[in-house]
Amino acid sequence: MFRKALVLAGAGALALAATGCSSSKSSSGQAESGPVTLTYGIWDAKQKPAMQEIADAFHASHPNITIDIQLTPNADYWTKLQTAAASGTAPDVFWMSTTRIGLYAGQKQLLSLSDKPGFDNSPFPKSLNDVYTLDGKQYGMPKDFDTVGLWYNKKLFDAAGVKYPTAGWTWQDVINAAQKLNDPGKGVWGIASPDWTQENLFNTMLQAGGQAITPDHKKSGFDDPKSLAGLQYALDFITKYHVSPTAQQMTDTQPDQLFASGKVAMFADGDYDMPEYKAATGLDADVAPLPAGPDGKKATVINGLANVIYAKTKHQQAAWEFVQYLGSKEANEIQAKTGTVIPAYNGLSATWVASTPQYHLQSFIDQLNDAVPYPVSKNTAAWTTPMQATLDQIWGGKLDLQTGAKQIADQMNAELAKE
């Protein structure tokens, strides 16, 4: 999950850190005889209870190894991790994203899992294994995957006499519904359409027949007319139809929070925010697949996290045992039963769907046939930060869409040419 709160990240500190890798006796990968405490870095507070349950189950079967979960909010996670990596104090095991794996593995901050005895990636989808593999070595054990659906407030739909979204909805259906649901007098918006990429813009670009990056990861797609059409559709909810909070209003209060509080009738969001909506007092919500674009094209980005081992950990063997357990069916079943996220382990999505029957979570699974991998390159962070800054200008009314999209494309192409 990659919120708008993208953080600044550069290769410099990592490069500095990479020069300090050592192979001390304590980090040789040999089993340690005494008690060990491993640090485990994560960024999502909603997932911490499930991660704690998994850590406790691991400790029960490995009493000499204790897991200390270190939660850092998403907005600060990568900056803090970068600093810790530079000083040799990064967590022994931590969450990794598809957008950062190229940078961290390329700078030798991660241990190759492929080289570990007993390594087995067969329980996971090939697409997730591939994205965490560089130069033939896999560095991340897939943890979960996610797609995006159209969340809607049933109470607001009922009050406005609007039928609930279905898998057959199109962009026009969403526009029509948003206009009927919008009620400024009651402080209700028909939809929230932020410049968030994973939840909103990458999907609308795909539904219009465009793309953020070409399949070979060598060229930006932001200047493609079809991509522009997807961006325009999302922006129109603010500038043309006036049924979405403004960029400033969604900066003051995040759109997922507006939806959870009943101020927004529809919001495209990932399955990972289901726990937030489940816990929201008075919210009667459900979720449907994303709508089809103007030519009937359906699409959602698919993404997934992985667990990785810090190259400078002093407890290689214990860290590997923990990552092996994180990739086990037992650990993934715990993740599925808590309903936290869709586990990466093949065959467990039904368990996750059944965990929270009040929502049609199958909507997220049913979109897999239309799913497109989240756009990445070898150094994704190099172009996502300026991309988001330019999108902020467009959504804030400081830059017109056509000029801004061309600017993003030029920035991206310049960075991609360096890879």
mmCIF file of C-alpha atoms in Angstrom, residues 6-338:
data_model
loop_
_atom_site.group_PDB
_atom_site.id
_atom_site.type_symbol
_atom_site.label_atom_id
_atom_site.label_comp_id
_atom_site.label_asym_id
_atom_site.label_seq_id
_atom_site.Cartn_x
_atom_site.Cartn_y
_atom_site.Cartn_z
ATOM 1 C CA LEU A 6 5.458 9.025 -0.269
ATOM 2 C CA VAL A 7 8.665 9.811 1.432
ATOM 3 C CA LEU A 8 11.894 11.169 0.217
ATOM 4 C CA ALA A 9 14.422 8.507 -0.495
ATOM 5 C CA GLY A 10 17.765 8.653 -2.157
ATOM 6 C CA ALA A 11 20.455 6.226 -2.973
ATOM 7 C CA GLY A 12 23.217 8.183 -1.306
ATOM 8 C CA ALA A 13 22.722 7.063 2.248
ATOM 9 C CA LEU A 14 22.156 3.510 1.149
ATOM 10 C CA ALA A 15 25.315 3.538 -0.894
ATOM 11 C CA LEU A 16 27.174 4.792 2.168
ATOM 12 C CA ALA A 17 25.660 2.061 4.248
ATOM 13 C CA ALA A 18 26.465 -0.612 1.715
ATOM 14 C CA THR A 19 30.168 0.055 2.071
ATOM 15 C CA GLY A 20 30.055 -0.988 5.689
ATOM 16 C CA CYS A 21 28.768 -4.548 5.301
ATOM 17 C CA SER A 22 30.704 -6.971 7.431
ATOM 18 C CA SER A 23 30.793 -10.704 8.047
ATOM 19 C CA SER A 24 31.489 -10.916 11.726
ATOM 20 C CA LYS A 25 31.389 -14.267 13.366
ATOM 21 C CA SER A 26 28.058 -13.501 14.970
ATOM 22 C CA SER A 27 26.529 -12.791 11.566
ATOM 23 C CA SER A 28 27.974 -15.820 9.799
ATOM 24 C CA GLY A 29 24.642 -17.567 9.578
ATOM 25 C CA GLN A 30 25.528 -20.224 12.130
ATOM 26 C CA ALA A 31 22.982 -21.166 14.762
ATOM 27 C CA GLU A 32 23.266 -19.266 18.046
ATOM 28 C CA SER A 33 23.042 -21.130 21.318
ATOM 29 C CA GLY A 34 21.607 -18.402 23.561
ATOM 30 C CA PRO A 35 18.377 -16.394 23.510
ATOM 31 C CA VAL A 36 18.007 -13.962 20.615
ATOM 32 C CA THR A 37 15.735 -10.969 20.195
ATOM 33 C CA LEU A 38 14.993 -10.028 16.578
ATOM 34 C CA THR A 39 13.663 -6.618 15.607
ATOM 35 C CA TYR A 40 10.881 -6.677 12.993
ATOM 36 C CA GLY A 41 10.077 -3.414 11.196
ATOM 37 C CA ILE A 42 6.535 -2.756 9.922
ATOM 38 C CA TRP A 43 4.539 0.387 9.043
ATOM 39 C CA ASP A 44 0.834 -0.400 9.372
ATOM 40 C CA ALA A 45 -0.724 -0.115 12.840
ATOM 41 C CA LYS A 46 -3.854 -1.916 11.618
ATOM 42 C CA GLN A 47 -1.754 -4.997 10.894
ATOM 43 C CA LYS A 48 0.229 -4.993 14.118
ATOM 44 C CA PRO A 49 -2.185 -7.244 16.062
ATOM 45 C CA ALA A 50 -1.955 -9.927 13.363
ATOM 46 C CA MET A 51 1.827 -9.558 13.160
ATOM 47 C CA GLN A 52 2.018 -9.895 16.954
ATOM 48 C CA GLU A 53 -0.082 -13.072 16.822
ATOM 49 C CA ILE A 54 2.272 -14.504 14.215
ATOM 50 C CA ALA A 55 5.327 -13.455 16.255
ATOM 51 C CA ASP A 56 3.887 -15.108 19.360
ATOM 52 C CA ALA A 57 3.177 -18.340 17.469
ATOM 53 C CA PHE A 58 6.743 -18.331 16.145
ATOM 54 C CA HIS A 59 8.141 -17.763 19.626
ATOM 55 C CA ALA A 60 6.093 -20.683 20.951
ATOM 56 C CA SER A 61 7.848 -23.029 18.519
ATOM 57 C CA HIS A 62 11.215 -21.237 18.787
ATOM 58 C CA PRO A 63 11.437 -20.301 22.499
ATOM 59 C CA ASN A 64 15.005 -18.976 22.134
ATOM 60 C CA ILE A 65 13.923 -16.336 19.629
ATOM 61 C CA THR A 66 11.796 -13.362 20.677
ATOM 62 C CA ILE A 67 10.341 -10.937 18.133
ATOM 63 C CA ASP A 68 10.305 -7.213 18.931
ATOM 64 C CA ILE A 69 7.881 -5.551 16.491
ATOM 65 C CA GLN A 70 8.912 -1.989 15.671
ATOM 66 C CA LEU A 71 6.045 0.042 14.215
ATOM 67 C CA THR A 72 6.927 3.179 12.244
ATOM 68 C CA PRO A 73 4.107 5.094 10.518
ATOM 69 C CA ASN A 74 4.161 4.896 6.744
ATOM 70 C CA ALA A 75 5.010 8.579 6.367
ATOM 71 C CA ASP A 76 8.293 8.100 8.248
ATOM 72 C CA TYR A 77 9.078 4.434 7.553
ATOM 73 C CA TRP A 78 11.455 4.741 4.607
ATOM 74 C CA THR A 79 13.270 7.795 5.899
ATOM 75 C CA LYS A 80 13.866 6.113 9.243
ATOM 76 C CA LEU A 81 14.873 2.854 7.565
ATOM 77 C CA GLN A 82 17.315 4.640 5.304
ATOM 78 C CA THR A 83 18.942 6.351 8.273
ATOM 79 C CA ALA A 84 19.079 3.094 10.218
ATOM 80 C CA ALA A 85 20.580 1.249 7.256
ATOM 81 C CA ALA A 86 23.272 3.904 6.977
ATOM 82 C CA SER A 87 24.196 3.470 10.634
ATOM 83 C CA GLY A 88 23.995 -0.324 10.662
ATOM 84 C CA THR A 89 20.969 -0.404 12.934
ATOM 85 C CA ALA A 90 18.126 -1.365 10.604
ATOM 86 C CA PRO A 91 15.703 -4.015 11.923
ATOM 87 C CA ASP A 92 16.859 -7.613 11.497
ATOM 88 C CA VAL A 93 13.726 -8.345 9.442
ATOM 89 C CA PHE A 94 11.470 -5.735 7.889
ATOM 90 C CA TRP A 95 8.673 -5.115 5.378
ATOM 91 C CA MET A 96 9.729 -4.326 1.836
ATOM 92 C CA SER A 97 7.709 -2.869 -1.034
ATOM 93 C CA THR A 98 7.888 -3.480 -4.758
ATOM 94 C CA THR A 99 8.927 0.146 -5.247
ATOM 95 C CA ARG A 100 12.009 -0.140 -3.027
ATOM 96 C CA ILE A 101 13.270 -3.678 -3.587
ATOM 97 C CA GLY A 102 15.442 -2.677 -6.545
ATOM 98 C CA LEU A 103 17.190 0.034 -4.552
ATOM 99 C CA TYR A 104 17.769 -1.948 -1.355
ATOM 100 C CA ALA A 105 18.782 -5.189 -3.060
ATOM 101 C CA GLY A 106 20.901 -3.318 -5.573
ATOM 102 C CA GLN A 107 22.779 -1.597 -2.752
ATOM 103 C CA LYS A 108 23.339 -4.962 -1.030
ATOM 104 C CA GLN A 109 21.298 -4.067 2.029
ATOM 105 C CA LEU A 110 19.410 -7.364 1.895
ATOM 106 C CA LEU A 111 20.376 -11.014 2.203
ATOM 107 C CA SER A 112 19.550 -13.276 -0.701
ATOM 108 C CA LEU A 113 16.904 -15.747 0.417
ATOM 109 C CA SER A 114 17.594 -17.977 -2.584
ATOM 110 C CA ASP A 115 20.932 -18.880 -1.043
ATOM 111 C CA LYS A 116 19.405 -20.050 2.234
ATOM 112 C CA PRO A 117 18.978 -23.759 2.963
ATOM 113 C CA GLY A 118 15.378 -24.878 2.622
ATOM 114 C CA PHE A 119 14.321 -21.858 0.562
ATOM 115 C CA ASP A 120 10.976 -22.582 -1.106
ATOM 116 C CA ASN A 121 8.962 -19.997 -3.017
ATOM 117 C CA SER A 122 6.591 -22.467 -4.657
ATOM 118 C CA PRO A 123 3.586 -21.567 -2.424
ATOM 119 C CA PHE A 124 3.489 -18.028 -3.850
ATOM 120 C CA PRO A 125 2.321 -16.562 -7.173
ATOM 121 C CA LYS A 126 5.117 -16.323 -9.716
ATOM 122 C CA SER A 127 4.362 -12.627 -10.265
ATOM 123 C CA LEU A 128 5.120 -11.851 -6.610
ATOM 124 C CA ASN A 129 8.263 -13.996 -6.586
ATOM 125 C CA ASP A 130 9.472 -12.325 -9.766
ATOM 126 C CA VAL A 131 9.089 -8.773 -8.509
ATOM 127 C CA TYR A 132 11.307 -9.545 -5.504
ATOM 128 C CA THR A 133 13.961 -11.286 -7.637
ATOM 129 C CA LEU A 134 16.980 -9.441 -9.016
ATOM 130 C CA ASP A 135 19.735 -10.984 -11.106
ATOM 131 C CA GLY A 136 18.424 -14.446 -10.365
ATOM 132 C CA LYS A 137 18.298 -14.092 -6.581
ATOM 133 C CA GLN A 138 15.099 -13.635 -4.561
ATOM 134 C CA TYR A 139 15.388 -11.159 -1.698
ATOM 135 C CA GLY A 140 11.807 -11.008 -0.369
ATOM 136 C CA MET A 141 9.457 -13.682 0.958
ATOM 137 C CA PRO A 142 5.997 -12.608 -0.336
ATOM 138 C CA LYS A 143 3.713 -11.542 2.497
ATOM 139 C CA ASP A 144 0.442 -10.416 0.915
ATOM 140 C CA PHE A 145 -1.130 -8.939 -2.171
ATOM 141 C CA ASP A 146 -3.756 -6.301 -2.672
ATOM 142 C CA THR A 147 -6.101 -4.934 -5.303
ATOM 143 C CA VAL A 148 -8.422 -1.913 -5.216
ATOM 144 C CA GLY A 149 -12.231 -1.840 -4.999
ATOM 145 C CA LEU A 150 -14.990 0.775 -4.916
ATOM 146 C CA TRP A 151 -16.034 1.190 -1.277
ATOM 147 C CA TYR A 152 -19.470 2.726 -0.745
ATOM 148 C CA ASN A 153 -21.582 3.918 2.173
ATOM 149 C CA LYS A 154 -24.843 1.925 2.103
ATOM 150 C CA LYS A 155 -26.630 4.336 4.421
ATOM 151 C CA LEU A 156 -25.952 7.304 2.123
ATOM 152 C CA PHE A 157 -26.936 5.305 -0.957
ATOM 153 C CA ASP A 158 -30.219 4.265 0.672
ATOM 154 C CA ALA A 159 -30.999 7.828 1.763
ATOM 155 C CA ALA A 160 -30.435 9.109 -1.790
ATOM 156 C CA GLY A 161 -32.338 6.239 -3.408
ATOM 157 C CA VAL A 162 -29.290 5.186 -5.434
ATOM 158 C CA LYS A 163 -28.689 1.522 -6.273
ATOM 159 C CA TYR A 164 -25.470 0.011 -4.923
ATOM 160 C CA PRO A 165 -22.463 -0.334 -7.265
ATOM 161 C CA THR A 166 -22.087 -3.633 -9.096
ATOM 162 C CA ALA A 167 -19.416 -5.358 -11.160
ATOM 163 C CA GLY A 168 -21.163 -3.973 -14.243
ATOM 164 C CA TRP A 169 -20.695 -0.308 -13.372
ATOM 165 C CA THR A 170 -18.886 2.066 -15.723
ATOM 166 C CA TRP A 171 -17.283 5.445 -15.187
ATOM 167 C CA GLN A 172 -20.555 7.098 -16.170
ATOM 168 C CA ASP A 173 -22.418 5.132 -13.494
ATOM 169 C CA VAL A 174 -19.979 6.462 -10.898
ATOM 170 C CA ILE A 175 -20.380 10.030 -12.156
ATOM 171 C CA ASN A 176 -24.188 9.732 -12.104
ATOM 172 C CA ALA A 177 -24.220 8.254 -8.615
ATOM 173 C CA ALA A 178 -21.746 10.811 -7.237
ATOM 174 C CA GLN A 179 -23.915 13.671 -8.489
ATOM 175 C CA LYS A 180 -27.031 12.192 -6.850
ATOM 176 C CA LEU A 181 -25.236 11.417 -3.596
ATOM 177 C CA ASN A 182 -23.489 14.761 -3.255
ATOM 178 C CA ASP A 183 -25.264 16.876 -0.638
ATOM 179 C CA PRO A 184 -23.289 19.963 0.459
ATOM 180 C CA GLY A 185 -26.097 20.985 2.817
ATOM 181 C CA LYS A 186 -25.453 17.868 4.862
ATOM 182 C CA GLY A 187 -21.697 17.979 4.432
ATOM 183 C CA VAL A 188 -21.702 14.854 2.257
ATOM 184 C CA TRP A 189 -19.519 14.404 -0.823
ATOM 185 C CA GLY A 190 -20.495 11.997 -3.604
ATOM 186 C CA ILE A 191 -16.974 10.632 -3.939
ATOM 187 C CA ALA A 192 -13.395 11.321 -2.874
ATOM 188 C CA SER A 193 -10.972 11.533 -5.784
ATOM 189 C CA PRO A 194 -7.482 12.321 -4.462
ATOM 190 C CA ASP A 195 -4.245 12.265 -6.439
ATOM 191 C CA TRP A 196 -3.266 9.033 -4.741
ATOM 192 C CA THR A 197 -1.786 6.781 -7.367
ATOM 193 C CA GLN A 198 -2.306 3.205 -6.185
ATOM 194 C CA GLU A 199 -5.871 3.756 -5.005
ATOM 195 C CA ASN A 200 -6.974 6.085 -7.785
ATOM 196 C CA LEU A 201 -4.869 7.354 -10.687
ATOM 197 C CA PHE A 202 -2.904 4.284 -11.785
ATOM 198 C CA ASN A 203 -6.249 2.468 -12.028
ATOM 199 C CA THR A 204 -8.113 5.133 -13.995
ATOM 200 C CA MET A 205 -5.161 5.438 -16.403
ATOM 201 C CA LEU A 206 -5.336 1.685 -17.036
ATOM 202 C CA GLN A 207 -9.127 1.704 -17.385
ATOM 203 C CA ALA A 208 -8.762 4.380 -20.084
ATOM 204 C CA GLY A 209 -6.289 2.166 -21.949
ATOM 205 C CA GLY A 210 -3.194 4.034 -20.793
ATOM 206 C CA GLN A 211 -0.417 3.147 -18.385
ATOM 207 C CA ALA A 212 1.997 4.772 -15.966
ATOM 208 C CA ILE A 213 5.023 2.984 -17.385
ATOM 209 C CA THR A 214 5.630 0.762 -20.396
ATOM 210 C CA PRO A 215 5.795 -3.013 -19.787
ATOM 211 C CA ASP A 216 9.574 -3.007 -20.308
ATOM 212 C CA HIS A 217 9.873 -0.342 -17.557
ATOM 213 C CA LYS A 218 11.861 1.933 -19.844
ATOM 214 C CA LYS A 219 9.409 4.729 -20.733
ATOM 215 C CA SER A 220 6.754 6.776 -18.983
ATOM 216 C CA GLY A 221 3.156 6.518 -20.098
ATOM 217 C CA PHE A 222 1.998 9.795 -18.550
ATOM 218 C CA ASP A 223 2.034 11.648 -21.897
ATOM 219 C CA ASP A 224 -0.112 8.983 -23.591
ATOM 220 C CA PRO A 225 -3.502 10.553 -24.522
ATOM 221 C CA LYS A 226 -5.291 7.551 -22.996
ATOM 222 C CA SER A 227 -3.440 8.026 -19.723
ATOM 223 C CA LEU A 228 -4.437 11.690 -19.790
ATOM 224 C CA ALA A 229 -8.067 10.628 -20.222
ATOM 225 C CA GLY A 230 -7.782 8.500 -17.077
ATOM 226 C CA LEU A 231 -6.277 11.369 -15.111
ATOM 227 C CA GLN A 232 -8.915 13.780 -16.420
ATOM 228 C CA TYR A 233 -11.734 11.453 -15.303
ATOM 229 C CA ALA A 234 -10.383 11.453 -11.745
ATOM 230 C CA LEU A 235 -9.727 15.202 -11.701
ATOM 231 C CA ASP A 236 -13.173 16.065 -13.082
ATOM 232 C CA PHE A 237 -14.853 14.986 -9.846
ATOM 233 C CA ILE A 238 -13.216 18.032 -8.248
ATOM 234 C CA THR A 239 -12.990 20.604 -11.035
ATOM 235 C CA LYS A 240 -15.969 19.776 -13.276
ATOM 236 C CA TYR A 241 -18.626 18.001 -11.220
ATOM 237 C CA HIS A 242 -17.715 19.450 -7.827
ATOM 238 C CA VAL A 243 -18.672 16.225 -6.031
ATOM 239 C CA SER A 244 -15.319 15.496 -4.383
ATOM 240 C CA PRO A 245 -13.493 17.292 -1.576
ATOM 241 C CA THR A 246 -10.715 19.519 -2.882
ATOM 242 C CA ALA A 247 -7.074 18.582 -2.700
ATOM 243 C CA GLN A 248 -6.642 20.859 0.313
ATOM 244 C CA GLN A 249 -9.631 19.325 2.093
ATOM 245 C CA MET A 250 -8.196 15.847 1.467
ATOM 246 C CA THR A 251 -4.858 17.046 2.810
ATOM 247 C CA ASP A 252 -6.507 18.349 5.968
ATOM 248 C CA THR A 253 -8.392 15.080 6.414
ATOM 249 C CA GLN A 254 -7.384 12.010 4.434
ATOM 250 C CA PRO A 255 -10.106 10.634 2.144
ATOM 251 C CA ASP A 256 -10.185 7.239 3.864
ATOM 252 C CA GLN A 257 -10.918 9.077 7.115
ATOM 253 C CA LEU A 258 -13.649 11.120 5.402
ATOM 254 C CA PHE A 259 -15.189 7.888 4.133
ATOM 255 C CA ALA A 260 -14.933 6.190 7.517
ATOM 256 C CA SER A 261 -16.688 9.149 9.164
ATOM 257 C CA GLY A 262 -19.620 9.074 6.713
ATOM 258 C CA LYS A 263 -18.690 12.307 4.888
ATOM 259 C CA VAL A 264 -17.985 10.613 1.555
ATOM 260 C CA ALA A 265 -20.306 8.184 -0.252
ATOM 261 C CA MET A 266 -17.736 6.424 -2.473
ATOM 262 C CA PHE A 267 -13.983 5.946 -2.353
ATOM 263 C CA ALA A 268 -11.693 3.676 -4.361
ATOM 264 C CA ASP A 269 -9.447 1.974 -1.838
ATOM 265 C CA GLY A 270 -7.464 -1.178 -1.259
ATOM 266 C CA ASP A 271 -8.452 -4.193 0.779
ATOM 267 C CA TYR A 272 -5.827 -3.181 3.325
ATOM 268 C CA ASP A 273 -8.075 -0.442 4.708
ATOM 269 C CA MET A 274 -10.916 -2.843 5.454
ATOM 270 C CA PRO A 275 -9.954 -3.036 9.172
ATOM 271 C CA GLU A 276 -10.277 0.766 9.399
ATOM 272 C CA TYR A 277 -13.771 0.709 7.933
ATOM 273 C CA LYS A 278 -14.767 -2.295 10.004
ATOM 274 C CA ALA A 279 -13.817 -0.421 13.171
ATOM 275 C CA ALA A 280 -15.503 2.861 12.157
ATOM 276 C CA THR A 281 -18.444 3.615 14.447
ATOM 277 C CA GLY A 282 -21.749 3.903 12.573
ATOM 278 C CA LEU A 283 -20.295 3.151 9.144
ATOM 279 C CA ASP A 284 -22.437 0.731 7.112
ATOM 280 C CA ALA A 285 -20.251 0.070 4.090
ATOM 281 C CA ASP A 286 -19.553 -2.501 1.422
ATOM 282 C CA VAL A 287 -17.255 -2.836 -1.563
ATOM 283 C CA ALA A 288 -17.680 -3.586 -5.280
ATOM 284 C CA PRO A 289 -15.174 -4.026 -8.138
ATOM 285 C CA LEU A 290 -13.827 -0.874 -9.764
ATOM 286 C CA PRO A 291 -15.880 0.455 -12.703
ATOM 287 C CA ALA A 292 -14.984 -0.092 -16.345
ATOM 288 C CA GLY A 293 -13.531 2.704 -18.453
ATOM 289 C CA PRO A 294 -15.128 4.322 -21.504
ATOM 290 C CA ASP A 295 -14.312 1.359 -23.770
ATOM 291 C CA GLY A 296 -15.395 -1.228 -21.208
ATOM 292 C CA LYS A 297 -11.862 -1.891 -19.984
ATOM 293 C CA LYS A 298 -11.620 -3.051 -16.379
ATOM 294 C CA ALA A 299 -8.369 -2.805 -14.447
ATOM 295 C CA THR A 300 -6.818 -2.538 -11.016
ATOM 296 C CA VAL A 301 -3.198 -2.494 -10.000
ATOM 297 C CA ILE A 302 -1.999 -5.437 -7.941
ATOM 298 C CA ASN A 303 0.753 -5.028 -5.425
ATOM 299 C CA GLY A 304 2.216 -6.952 -2.556
ATOM 300 C CA LEU A 305 4.644 -6.674 0.322
ATOM 301 C CA ALA A 306 7.452 -9.020 1.288
ATOM 302 C CA ASN A 307 9.561 -9.774 4.330
ATOM 303 C CA VAL A 308 13.305 -9.278 3.923
ATOM 304 C CA ILE A 309 16.437 -9.782 6.029
ATOM 305 C CA TYR A 310 18.841 -6.912 6.689
ATOM 306 C CA ALA A 311 22.288 -7.778 5.319
ATOM 307 C CA LYS A 312 24.025 -6.552 8.489
ATOM 308 C CA THR A 313 21.889 -8.425 10.971
ATOM 309 C CA LYS A 314 23.911 -10.066 13.716
ATOM 310 C CA HIS A 315 21.441 -12.944 13.799
ATOM 311 C CA GLN A 316 21.300 -14.335 10.278
ATOM 312 C CA GLN A 317 20.202 -17.832 11.221
ATOM 313 C CA ALA A 318 17.470 -16.675 13.599
ATOM 314 C CA ALA A 319 16.272 -14.101 11.057
ATOM 315 C CA TRP A 320 16.094 -16.761 8.359
ATOM 316 C CA GLU A 321 14.102 -19.073 10.644
ATOM 317 C CA PHE A 322 11.649 -16.230 11.311
ATOM 318 C CA VAL A 323 11.293 -15.318 7.620
ATOM 319 C CA GLN A 324 10.765 -18.983 6.775
ATOM 320 C CA TYR A 325 7.966 -19.051 9.331
ATOM 321 C CA LEU A 326 6.474 -15.810 7.976
ATOM 322 C CA GLY A 327 6.277 -17.585 4.614
ATOM 323 C CA SER A 328 4.682 -20.724 6.067
ATOM 324 C CA LYS A 329 1.077 -21.791 5.607
ATOM 325 C CA GLU A 330 0.557 -21.510 9.377
ATOM 326 C CA ALA A 331 1.605 -17.863 9.508
ATOM 327 C CA ASN A 332 -0.379 -16.995 6.380
ATOM 328 C CA GLU A 333 -3.472 -18.684 7.823
ATOM 329 C CA ILE A 334 -3.202 -16.467 10.899
ATOM 330 C CA GLN A 335 -2.976 -13.442 8.604
ATOM 331 C CA ALA A 336 -5.994 -14.654 6.600
ATOM 332 C CA LYS A 337 -8.217 -15.458 9.589
ATOM 333 C CA THR A 338 -7.664 -12.045 11.128
#
